[in-house]
Amino acid sequence: MNILRGFWNSPIGPKTTHFWGPVANWSIPLAAFIDTKKPPEMISGNMTAAMCVYSMLYMRFAWMVQPRNPLLLVVHASNETVQLYQLSRWIKAHGHGWYPQKKEAESEAQNFQD
């Protein structure tokens, strides 16, 4: 009972925004996780990159703010992970950077065999 009372009255307990802010923020990584089932052509590269930057900045904020907020840190670390996965899917689908598009890779393989 003392553990529950200590959590209830803590500076990051359920009486504060330090608790309810991260609880509400869980909707962002959950939505991104659900979107992993959608085709990568539906991903907005700009928005996903912005979400990556947002989560990186807020991970630092959660660590530096007093009282330190591990709940916020965990939610933004989760969001960063899912957003980076989504960004990699977008990059693969659009053939940017390190990943050639499938058609180009197939034609190169065909030319190599000839």
CSV table of N, CA and C in Angstrom, one decimal:
chain,number,residue,atom,x,y,z
A,1,MET,N,0.8,-1.2,0.0
A,1,MET,CA,0.0,0.0,0.0
A,1,MET,C,0.9,1.3,0.0
A,2,ASN,N,2.0,1.2,0.7
A,2,ASN,CA,2.9,2.3,0.7
A,2,ASN,C,3.5,2.6,-0.7
A,3,ILE,N,3.8,1.6,-1.4
A,3,ILE,CA,4.3,1.8,-2.8
A,3,ILE,C,3.3,2.5,-3.7
A,4,LEU,N,2.0,2.1,-3.6
A,4,LEU,CA,1.0,2.7,-4.3
A,4,LEU,C,0.8,4.2,-3.9
A,5,ARG,N,0.8,4.4,-2.6
A,5,ARG,CA,0.7,5.8,-2.1
A,5,ARG,C,1.9,6.7,-2.5
A,6,GLY,N,3.1,6.1,-2.5
A,6,GLY,CA,4.3,6.8,-2.9
A,6,GLY,C,4.2,7.2,-4.4
A,7,PHE,N,3.7,6.3,-5.2
A,7,PHE,CA,3.5,6.6,-6.7
A,7,PHE,C,2.5,7.6,-6.8
A,8,TRP,N,1.3,7.5,-6.1
A,8,TRP,CA,0.2,8.5,-6.2
A,8,TRP,C,0.7,9.9,-5.9
A,9,ASN,N,1.6,10.0,-4.9
A,9,ASN,CA,2.0,11.4,-4.5
A,9,ASN,C,3.4,11.8,-5.1
A,10,SER,N,3.9,11.0,-6.0
A,10,SER,CA,5.2,11.3,-6.5
A,10,SER,C,5.1,12.5,-7.5
A,11,PRO,N,6.3,13.1,-7.8
A,11,PRO,CA,6.3,14.3,-8.7
A,11,PRO,C,5.9,13.9,-10.2
A,12,ILE,N,6.0,12.6,-10.5
A,12,ILE,CA,5.6,12.1,-11.8
A,12,ILE,C,4.4,11.2,-11.7
A,13,GLY,N,3.7,11.2,-10.7
A,13,GLY,CA,2.5,10.3,-10.5
A,13,GLY,C,1.3,10.8,-11.2
A,14,PRO,N,0.2,10.1,-11.0
A,14,PRO,CA,-1.0,10.3,-11.8
A,14,PRO,C,-1.7,11.7,-11.4
A,15,LYS,N,-1.3,12.4,-10.4
A,15,LYS,CA,-1.9,13.7,-10.1
A,15,LYS,C,-1.2,14.8,-11.0
A,16,THR,N,-0.3,14.5,-11.8
A,16,THR,CA,0.5,15.5,-12.6
A,16,THR,C,0.4,15.3,-14.1
A,17,THR,N,0.8,16.3,-14.8
A,17,THR,CA,0.9,16.2,-16.2
A,17,THR,C,2.1,15.4,-16.7
A,18,HIS,N,3.1,15.2,-15.7
A,18,HIS,CA,4.2,14.4,-16.1
A,18,HIS,C,3.8,12.9,-16.2
A,19,PHE,N,2.7,12.6,-15.8
A,19,PHE,CA,2.1,11.2,-16.0
A,19,PHE,C,1.2,11.2,-17.2
A,20,TRP,N,0.2,12.1,-17.2
A,20,TRP,CA,-0.9,12.0,-18.2
A,20,TRP,C,-0.4,12.5,-19.6
A,21,GLY,N,0.7,13.3,-19.7
A,21,GLY,CA,1.2,13.7,-21.0
A,21,GLY,C,1.8,12.4,-21.7
A,22,PRO,N,2.6,11.6,-21.1
A,22,PRO,CA,3.1,10.4,-21.7
A,22,PRO,C,2.0,9.4,-22.0
A,23,VAL,N,1.0,9.3,-21.1
A,23,VAL,CA,-0.1,8.4,-21.4
A,23,VAL,C,-0.8,8.8,-22.7
A,24,ALA,N,-1.1,10.1,-22.9
A,24,ALA,CA,-1.7,10.5,-24.1
A,24,ALA,C,-0.8,10.4,-25.3
A,25,ASN,N,0.5,10.5,-25.1
A,25,ASN,CA,1.4,10.4,-26.2
A,25,ASN,C,1.6,9.0,-26.8
A,26,TRP,N,1.1,8.0,-26.0
A,26,TRP,CA,1.2,6.6,-26.5
A,26,TRP,C,0.4,6.4,-27.8
A,27,SER,N,-0.5,7.3,-28.0
A,27,SER,CA,-1.3,7.2,-29.3
A,27,SER,C,-0.5,7.4,-30.5
A,28,ILE,N,0.6,8.1,-30.4
A,28,ILE,CA,1.4,8.4,-31.6
A,28,ILE,C,2.2,7.1,-32.0
A,29,PRO,N,3.0,6.4,-31.2
A,29,PRO,CA,3.6,5.2,-31.6
A,29,PRO,C,2.7,4.1,-31.9
A,30,LEU,N,1.5,4.0,-31.2
A,30,LEU,CA,0.6,3.0,-31.5
A,30,LEU,C,0.0,3.2,-32.9
A,31,ALA,N,-0.3,4.4,-33.3
A,31,ALA,CA,-0.8,4.6,-34.6
A,31,ALA,C,0.2,4.3,-35.7
A,32,ALA,N,1.5,4.7,-35.4
A,32,ALA,CA,2.6,4.3,-36.3
A,32,ALA,C,2.7,2.8,-36.5
A,33,PHE,N,2.6,2.1,-35.3
A,33,PHE,CA,2.7,0.7,-35.4
A,33,PHE,C,1.6,0.0,-36.2
A,34,ILE,N,0.4,0.6,-36.0
A,34,ILE,CA,-0.8,0.1,-36.8
A,34,ILE,C,-0.5,0.4,-38.3
A,35,ASP,N,0.1,1.5,-38.6
A,35,ASP,CA,0.3,1.9,-40.0
A,35,ASP,C,1.4,1.0,-40.7
A,36,THR,N,2.1,0.2,-39.9
A,36,THR,CA,3.1,-0.7,-40.6
A,36,THR,C,2.4,-1.8,-41.5
A,37,LYS,N,1.1,-2.0,-41.3
A,37,LYS,CA,0.4,-2.9,-42.1
A,37,LYS,C,0.0,-2.3,-43.4
A,38,LYS,N,0.0,-1.0,-43.5
A,38,LYS,CA,-0.4,-0.3,-44.8
A,38,LYS,C,0.7,-0.3,-45.8
A,39,PRO,N,0.4,-0.2,-47.1
A,39,PRO,CA,1.4,-0.1,-48.1
A,39,PRO,C,2.4,1.1,-47.9
A,40,PRO,N,3.7,0.9,-48.2
A,40,PRO,CA,4.6,2.0,-48.0
A,40,PRO,C,4.4,3.2,-48.8
A,41,GLU,N,3.6,3.1,-49.9
A,41,GLU,CA,3.4,4.2,-50.8
A,41,GLU,C,2.5,5.2,-50.1
A,42,MET,N,1.8,4.8,-49.0
A,42,MET,CA,0.9,5.8,-48.3
A,42,MET,C,1.7,6.6,-47.2
A,43,ILE,N,3.0,6.2,-47.0
A,43,ILE,CA,3.8,6.9,-46.0
A,43,ILE,C,4.2,8.3,-46.5
A,44,SER,N,4.1,9.3,-45.7
A,44,SER,CA,4.6,10.6,-46.0
A,44,SER,C,6.1,10.7,-45.4
A,45,GLY,N,7.0,10.8,-46.3
A,45,GLY,CA,8.4,10.8,-45.9
A,45,GLY,C,8.7,12.1,-45.1
A,46,ASN,N,8.1,13.2,-45.5
A,46,ASN,CA,8.4,14.5,-44.7
A,46,ASN,C,7.8,14.4,-43.3
A,47,MET,N,6.6,13.9,-43.2
A,47,MET,CA,6.0,13.8,-41.9
A,47,MET,C,6.7,12.8,-41.0
A,48,THR,N,7.1,11.6,-41.6
A,48,THR,CA,7.8,10.6,-40.8
A,48,THR,C,9.2,11.2,-40.3
A,49,ALA,N,9.9,11.9,-41.2
A,49,ALA,CA,11.2,12.5,-40.8
A,49,ALA,C,11.0,13.5,-39.7
A,50,ALA,N,9.9,14.3,-39.8
A,50,ALA,CA,9.6,15.3,-38.8
A,50,ALA,C,9.3,14.6,-37.4
A,51,MET,N,8.6,13.5,-37.5
A,51,MET,CA,8.3,12.7,-36.3
A,51,MET,C,9.6,12.1,-35.6
A,52,CYS,N,10.5,11.7,-36.5
A,52,CYS,CA,11.8,11.3,-36.0
A,52,CYS,C,12.5,12.4,-35.2
A,53,VAL,N,12.6,13.5,-35.8
A,53,VAL,CA,13.3,14.7,-35.2
A,53,VAL,C,12.5,15.1,-33.9
A,54,TYR,N,11.2,15.1,-33.9
A,54,TYR,CA,10.4,15.4,-32.8
A,54,TYR,C,10.7,14.5,-31.6
A,55,SER,N,10.7,13.2,-31.9
A,55,SER,CA,10.9,12.2,-30.8
A,55,SER,C,12.4,12.3,-30.3
A,56,MET,N,13.3,12.5,-31.2
A,56,MET,CA,14.7,12.7,-30.7
A,56,MET,C,14.8,13.9,-29.7
A,57,LEU,N,14.2,15.0,-30.1
A,57,LEU,CA,14.3,16.2,-29.2
A,57,LEU,C,13.6,15.9,-27.9
A,58,TYR,N,12.4,15.3,-27.9
A,58,TYR,CA,11.7,15.1,-26.7
A,58,TYR,C,12.3,14.0,-25.8
A,59,MET,N,13.0,13.1,-26.4
A,59,MET,CA,13.8,12.1,-25.6
A,59,MET,C,14.8,12.8,-24.7
A,60,ARG,N,15.5,13.8,-25.3
A,60,ARG,CA,16.5,14.6,-24.6
A,60,ARG,C,15.7,15.4,-23.5
A,61,PHE,N,14.6,16.0,-23.9
A,61,PHE,CA,13.8,16.8,-23.0
A,61,PHE,C,13.4,16.0,-21.8
A,62,ALA,N,12.9,14.8,-22.0
A,62,ALA,CA,12.4,13.9,-20.9
A,62,ALA,C,13.5,13.6,-20.0
A,63,TRP,N,14.8,13.5,-20.5
A,63,TRP,CA,15.9,13.1,-19.7
A,63,TRP,C,16.4,14.3,-18.9
A,64,MET,N,16.3,15.5,-19.5
A,64,MET,CA,16.9,16.7,-18.8
A,64,MET,C,15.9,17.4,-17.9
A,65,VAL,N,14.6,17.3,-18.1
A,65,VAL,CA,13.6,18.0,-17.3
A,65,VAL,C,13.7,17.5,-15.9
A,66,GLN,N,13.4,18.4,-14.9
A,66,GLN,CA,13.3,18.0,-13.5
A,66,GLN,C,11.9,18.1,-13.0
A,67,PRO,N,11.3,17.1,-12.5
A,67,PRO,CA,11.9,15.8,-12.2
A,67,PRO,C,12.0,15.0,-13.5
A,68,ARG,N,13.0,14.2,-13.6
A,68,ARG,CA,13.3,13.4,-14.8
A,68,ARG,C,12.1,12.6,-15.1
A,69,ASN,N,11.7,12.5,-16.4
A,69,ASN,CA,10.5,11.8,-16.7
A,69,ASN,C,10.7,10.5,-17.6
A,70,PRO,N,10.9,9.4,-16.9
A,70,PRO,CA,11.2,8.1,-17.6
A,70,PRO,C,10.0,7.7,-18.5
A,71,LEU,N,8.8,8.0,-18.1
A,71,LEU,CA,7.6,7.6,-18.9
A,71,LEU,C,7.6,8.3,-20.2
A,72,LEU,N,7.9,9.6,-20.2
A,72,LEU,CA,8.0,10.3,-21.5
A,72,LEU,C,9.2,9.8,-22.3
A,73,LEU,N,10.3,9.5,-21.7
A,73,LEU,CA,11.5,9.0,-22.4
A,73,LEU,C,11.1,7.7,-23.1
A,74,VAL,N,10.4,6.8,-22.4
A,74,VAL,CA,10.1,5.5,-23.0
A,74,VAL,C,9.1,5.7,-24.2
A,75,VAL,N,8.1,6.5,-24.1
A,75,VAL,CA,7.2,6.7,-25.1
A,75,VAL,C,7.8,7.3,-26.4
A,76,HIS,N,8.8,8.2,-26.2
A,76,HIS,CA,9.4,8.8,-27.4
A,76,HIS,C,10.5,7.9,-27.9
A,77,ALA,N,11.1,7.0,-27.1
A,77,ALA,CA,12.0,6.0,-27.7
A,77,ALA,C,11.3,5.0,-28.5
A,78,SER,N,10.1,4.6,-28.0
A,78,SER,CA,9.2,3.7,-28.8
A,78,SER,C,8.8,4.4,-30.1
A,79,ASN,N,8.4,5.6,-30.1
A,79,ASN,CA,8.0,6.3,-31.3
A,79,ASN,C,9.1,6.5,-32.2
A,80,GLU,N,10.3,6.8,-31.7
A,80,GLU,CA,11.5,6.9,-32.6
A,80,GLU,C,11.8,5.6,-33.3
A,81,THR,N,11.7,4.5,-32.6
A,81,THR,CA,11.9,3.2,-33.2
A,81,THR,C,10.9,2.9,-34.4
A,82,VAL,N,9.6,3.1,-34.1
A,82,VAL,CA,8.6,2.8,-35.1
A,82,VAL,C,8.7,3.8,-36.3
A,83,GLN,N,9.0,5.1,-36.0
A,83,GLN,CA,9.1,6.0,-37.1
A,83,GLN,C,10.3,5.7,-38.0
A,84,LEU,N,11.4,5.3,-37.4
A,84,LEU,CA,12.6,5.0,-38.2
A,84,LEU,C,12.3,3.8,-39.1
A,85,TYR,N,11.5,2.8,-38.5
A,85,TYR,CA,11.1,1.7,-39.3
A,85,TYR,C,10.3,2.1,-40.5
A,86,GLN,N,9.3,3.0,-40.2
A,86,GLN,CA,8.4,3.5,-41.3
A,86,GLN,C,9.2,4.3,-42.3
A,87,LEU,N,10.2,5.1,-41.9
A,87,LEU,CA,11.1,5.9,-42.8
A,87,LEU,C,11.9,4.9,-43.7
A,88,SER,N,12.3,3.8,-43.1
A,88,SER,CA,13.1,2.8,-43.9
A,88,SER,C,12.2,2.2,-45.0
A,89,ARG,N,10.9,1.9,-44.6
A,89,ARG,CA,10.0,1.4,-45.6
A,89,ARG,C,9.7,2.4,-46.7
A,90,TRP,N,9.6,3.7,-46.4
A,90,TRP,CA,9.4,4.7,-47.4
A,90,TRP,C,10.6,4.9,-48.3
A,91,ILE,N,11.8,4.8,-47.7
A,91,ILE,CA,13.0,4.9,-48.5
A,91,ILE,C,13.1,3.7,-49.5
A,92,LYS,N,12.8,2.5,-49.0
A,92,LYS,CA,12.8,1.3,-49.9
A,92,LYS,C,11.7,1.4,-51.0
A,93,ALA,N,10.6,1.9,-50.7
A,93,ALA,CA,9.5,2.0,-51.6
A,93,ALA,C,9.7,3.0,-52.7
A,94,HIS,N,10.4,4.1,-52.4
A,94,HIS,CA,10.7,5.2,-53.3
A,94,HIS,C,12.0,5.1,-54.0
A,95,GLY,N,12.9,4.1,-53.6
A,95,GLY,CA,14.1,4.0,-54.3
A,95,GLY,C,15.1,5.1,-54.0
A,96,HIS,N,15.0,5.7,-52.8
A,96,HIS,CA,16.0,6.7,-52.5
A,96,HIS,C,17.2,6.2,-51.8
A,97,GLY,N,18.3,6.8,-52.0
A,97,GLY,CA,19.5,6.4,-51.2
A,97,GLY,C,20.1,5.1,-51.5
A,98,TRP,N,20.1,4.3,-50.4
A,98,TRP,CA,20.8,3.0,-50.4
A,98,TRP,C,20.1,1.9,-51.1
A,99,TYR,N,18.7,2.0,-51.2
A,99,TYR,CA,17.9,0.9,-51.7
A,99,TYR,C,17.5,1.2,-53.2
A,100,PRO,N,17.9,0.4,-54.1
A,100,PRO,CA,17.4,0.6,-55.5
A,100,PRO,C,16.0,0.1,-55.6
A,101,GLN,N,15.2,0.7,-56.5
A,101,GLN,CA,13.9,0.2,-56.7
A,101,GLN,C,13.9,-1.2,-57.3
A,102,LYS,N,12.8,-2.0,-57.0
A,102,LYS,CA,12.8,-3.4,-57.5
A,102,LYS,C,13.0,-3.5,-59.0
A,103,LYS,N,12.3,-2.7,-59.8
A,103,LYS,CA,12.4,-2.8,-61.2
A,103,LYS,C,13.8,-2.6,-61.7
A,104,GLU,N,14.5,-1.6,-61.1
A,104,GLU,CA,15.9,-1.3,-61.5
A,104,GLU,C,16.8,-2.5,-61.1
A,105,ALA,N,16.6,-3.0,-59.9
A,105,ALA,CA,17.4,-4.2,-59.4
A,105,ALA,C,17.2,-5.4,-60.3
A,106,GLU,N,15.9,-5.6,-60.7
A,106,GLU,CA,15.6,-6.8,-61.6
A,106,GLU,C,16.2,-6.6,-62.9
A,107,SER,N,16.2,-5.4,-63.5
A,107,SER,CA,16.7,-5.1,-64.8
A,107,SER,C,18.3,-5.3,-64.8
A,108,GLU,N,18.9,-4.8,-63.7
A,108,GLU,CA,20.3,-5.0,-63.5
A,108,GLU,C,20.7,-6.4,-63.4
A,109,ALA,N,19.9,-7.2,-62.7
A,109,ALA,CA,20.2,-8.6,-62.6
A,109,ALA,C,20.0,-9.3,-63.9
A,110,GLN,N,19.0,-8.9,-64.7
A,110,GLN,CA,18.8,-9.5,-66.0
A,110,GLN,C,19.9,-9.2,-67.0
A,111,ASN,N,20.4,-7.9,-66.9
A,111,ASN,CA,21.6,-7.5,-67.8
A,111,ASN,C,22.8,-8.2,-67.4
A,112,PHE,N,23.0,-8.5,-66.1
A,112,PHE,CA,24.1,-9.2,-65.6
A,112,PHE,C,24.1,-10.7,-66.1
A,113,GLN,N,22.9,-11.3,-66.2
A,113,GLN,CA,22.8,-12.7,-66.6
A,113,GLN,C,23.1,-12.8,-68.1
A,114,ASP,N,22.7,-11.7,-68.9
A,114,ASP,CA,22.9,-11.8,-70.3
A,114,ASP,C,24.3,-11.7,-70.8
